[in-house]
Amino acid sequence: MKTPLSPSETTGKRDWIGLINESVHTSDDIDIGDIDAVSRDFVVVKRGFVNIHYYYIPISKVEGWDGNVLWLKITEEQVIKKNERDIIPDPSRYYIKDYPSYSTAYYPEITTIPTKYARPMYTTATTLPREDIPKVFKCELCGESNFKTEDELSVHVKAKH
């Protein structure tokens, strides 16, 4: 079985174009959207599906890539005040995944930073759950947890919600 890549192995293979569609977080750990376009000077972050916001972030405001998220040096408030524009990125000036006509001879190097977010480790088939810990079947919508089986919980959800 192949082991997952460490962040340093993952980040070593990334470039700015490879980060398109990756998540972007501010210094106050707010997810402000995904990378929509890049140029040698800006990362364009797109937030939302219906009410779309575009943030034009200077590359100098990027802290780095941690293998999961592109982190900024600025807060969400600063991003909204200084970098929000109601302008769709122009494919002649930005590399956009569906319109790769933009090209530049140089992209700045992506700074690799230590991972700030670790994905939770789930039990695998080789690790069996402990028998001495009772299972709890709880309805997340109403908080009721007096169910003895998963089937009882399913009946409750169908009937009440």
Short mmCIF file of C-alpha atoms in Angstrom, two decimals:
data_model
loop_
_atom_site.label_atom_id
_atom_site.label_comp_id
_atom_site.label_asym_id
_atom_site.label_seq_id
_atom_site.Cartn_x
_atom_site.Cartn_y
_atom_site.Cartn_z
CA MET A 1 0.00 0.00 0.00
CA LYS A 2 1.35 3.42 -0.94
CA THR A 3 1.82 5.90 1.90
CA PRO A 4 0.42 9.41 1.50
CA LEU A 5 2.86 12.12 0.49
CA SER A 6 4.16 14.42 3.18
CA PRO A 7 3.43 18.14 2.74
CA SER A 8 7.03 18.77 1.66
CA GLU A 9 6.77 16.11 -1.06
CA THR A 10 3.40 17.49 -2.18
CA THR A 11 4.49 21.13 -2.18
CA GLY A 12 7.68 20.39 -4.08
CA LYS A 13 5.54 19.42 -7.06
CA ARG A 14 3.25 22.46 -6.99
CA ASP A 15 3.44 25.60 -9.07
CA TRP A 16 1.03 28.54 -9.25
CA ILE A 17 -0.96 27.01 -12.09
CA GLY A 18 -1.22 23.76 -10.12
CA LEU A 19 -2.85 25.65 -7.25
CA ILE A 20 -5.90 26.66 -9.29
CA ASN A 21 -9.08 25.49 -7.48
CA GLU A 22 -7.20 25.14 -4.17
CA SER A 23 -8.53 26.74 -0.99
CA VAL A 24 -7.25 30.11 0.28
CA HIS A 25 -7.30 31.12 3.96
CA THR A 26 -6.56 34.51 5.51
CA SER A 27 -4.21 35.06 8.44
CA ASP A 28 -7.25 34.91 10.77
CA ASP A 29 -8.04 31.43 9.35
CA ILE A 30 -11.09 32.36 7.27
CA ASP A 31 -11.66 30.37 4.08
CA ILE A 32 -12.21 33.13 1.51
CA GLY A 33 -12.64 30.87 -1.52
CA ASP A 34 -10.63 29.02 -4.14
CA ILE A 35 -7.95 30.18 -6.56
CA ASP A 36 -9.65 31.00 -9.87
CA ALA A 37 -6.78 32.59 -11.82
CA VAL A 38 -3.10 33.52 -11.47
CA SER A 39 -0.63 35.90 -13.04
CA ARG A 40 2.93 36.74 -12.10
CA ASP A 41 1.62 39.50 -9.81
CA PHE A 42 -1.79 38.36 -8.54
CA VAL A 43 -3.75 35.39 -7.26
CA VAL A 44 -7.45 35.80 -8.05
CA VAL A 45 -9.69 34.14 -5.47
CA LYS A 46 -13.31 33.38 -6.29
CA ARG A 47 -15.83 33.13 -3.46
CA GLY A 48 -19.42 31.98 -3.87
CA PHE A 49 -21.56 30.44 -6.59
CA VAL A 50 -24.56 32.73 -6.95
CA ASN A 51 -23.28 35.89 -5.27
CA ILE A 52 -19.72 35.76 -6.61
CA HIS A 53 -16.88 37.84 -5.16
CA TYR A 54 -13.44 38.18 -6.74
CA TYR A 55 -10.40 39.06 -4.63
CA TYR A 56 -7.25 40.19 -6.45
CA ILE A 57 -4.47 39.32 -3.99
CA PRO A 58 -0.93 40.54 -4.72
CA ILE A 59 1.58 37.66 -4.63
CA SER A 60 3.47 39.64 -1.96
CA LYS A 61 0.50 39.14 0.40
CA VAL A 62 0.76 35.32 0.16
CA GLU A 63 2.39 33.66 3.15
CA GLY A 64 2.73 30.28 1.45
CA TRP A 65 1.37 26.86 0.58
CA ASP A 66 1.18 24.25 3.36
CA GLY A 67 0.23 21.27 1.23
CA ASN A 68 -3.50 21.77 1.79
CA VAL A 69 -4.23 25.50 1.76
CA LEU A 70 -2.72 28.71 0.37
CA TRP A 71 -2.30 31.05 3.36
CA LEU A 72 -2.35 34.85 3.18
CA LYS A 73 -0.50 37.36 5.38
CA ILE A 74 -3.62 39.54 5.64
CA THR A 75 -6.99 39.23 7.39
CA GLU A 76 -10.39 38.69 5.79
CA GLU A 77 -11.32 42.30 6.61
CA GLN A 78 -8.24 43.59 4.78
CA VAL A 79 -8.96 41.34 1.78
CA ILE A 80 -12.54 42.61 1.51
CA LYS A 81 -11.59 46.29 1.96
CA LYS A 82 -8.55 46.41 -0.32
CA ASN A 83 -8.73 43.52 -2.77
CA GLU A 84 -12.38 42.88 -3.69
CA ARG A 85 -13.25 43.78 -7.27
CA ASP A 86 -16.38 43.13 -9.32
CA ILE A 87 -14.27 42.11 -12.31
CA ILE A 88 -14.00 38.66 -13.89
CA PRO A 89 -10.32 37.84 -14.60
CA ASP A 90 -9.32 38.59 -18.20
CA PRO A 91 -7.90 35.43 -19.86
CA SER A 92 -5.37 37.53 -21.76
CA ARG A 93 -3.90 38.81 -18.47
CA TYR A 94 -4.44 35.82 -16.14
CA TYR A 95 -3.99 32.08 -16.39
CA ILE A 96 -7.48 30.59 -16.02
CA LYS A 97 -7.93 26.83 -16.09
CA ASP A 98 -10.58 26.77 -18.84
CA TYR A 99 -8.84 29.52 -20.88
CA PRO A 100 -5.09 28.81 -20.75
CA SER A 101 -4.11 31.49 -23.28
CA TYR A 102 -2.11 33.59 -20.75
CA SER A 103 1.57 32.83 -20.49
CA THR A 104 4.49 34.42 -18.75
CA ALA A 105 8.16 33.56 -18.68
CA TYR A 106 8.30 33.89 -14.91
CA TYR A 107 6.15 33.05 -11.89
CA PRO A 108 7.51 33.80 -8.43
CA GLU A 109 8.47 30.76 -6.38
CA ILE A 110 5.79 29.45 -4.03
CA THR A 111 6.89 29.59 -0.41
CA THR A 112 6.41 26.30 1.39
CA ILE A 113 5.26 26.64 4.99
CA PRO A 114 4.61 24.08 7.74
CA THR A 115 1.16 22.54 7.68
CA LYS A 116 -1.37 24.55 9.69
CA TYR A 117 -4.19 22.09 9.11
CA ALA A 118 -3.97 18.37 9.67
CA ARG A 119 -6.64 16.12 8.27
CA PRO A 120 -8.15 13.85 10.91
CA MET A 121 -6.90 10.29 10.99
CA TYR A 122 -9.72 7.79 10.69
CA THR A 123 -9.57 4.16 11.70
CA THR A 124 -8.66 1.77 8.93
CA ALA A 125 -9.77 -1.79 8.26
CA THR A 126 -6.79 -3.07 10.25
CA THR A 127 -7.79 -1.05 13.32
CA LEU A 128 -10.97 -2.38 14.87
CA PRO A 129 -13.18 -0.18 17.06
CA ARG A 130 -13.01 -0.88 20.76
CA GLU A 131 -15.79 -3.16 21.96
CA ASP A 132 -15.98 -1.63 25.46
CA ILE A 133 -17.11 1.79 24.18
CA PRO A 134 -20.85 1.81 23.45
CA LYS A 135 -22.02 3.25 20.14
CA VAL A 136 -24.14 6.36 20.37
CA PHE A 137 -26.83 6.95 17.76
CA LYS A 138 -27.73 10.63 17.91
CA CYS A 139 -29.90 12.80 15.70
CA GLU A 140 -27.78 15.81 14.79
CA LEU A 141 -30.87 17.88 13.96
CA CYS A 142 -32.78 17.63 17.26
CA GLY A 143 -30.16 16.21 19.63
CA GLU A 144 -32.20 13.15 20.57
CA SER A 145 -29.92 10.21 21.38
CA ASN A 146 -32.05 7.45 22.90
CA PHE A 147 -31.74 5.16 19.87
CA LYS A 148 -30.41 1.64 20.33
CA THR A 149 -29.61 0.99 16.67
CA GLU A 150 -28.79 2.89 13.52
CA ASP A 151 -32.08 1.63 12.06
CA GLU A 152 -34.04 3.28 14.91
CA LEU A 153 -32.22 6.54 14.19
CA SER A 154 -33.06 6.25 10.47
CA VAL A 155 -36.76 5.73 11.25
CA HIS A 156 -36.69 8.81 13.52
CA VAL A 157 -35.03 11.00 10.87
CA LYS A 158 -37.54 9.95 8.20
CA ALA A 159 -40.52 10.51 10.52
CA LYS A 160 -39.50 13.75 12.25
CA HIS A 161 -37.30 15.59 9.79
#
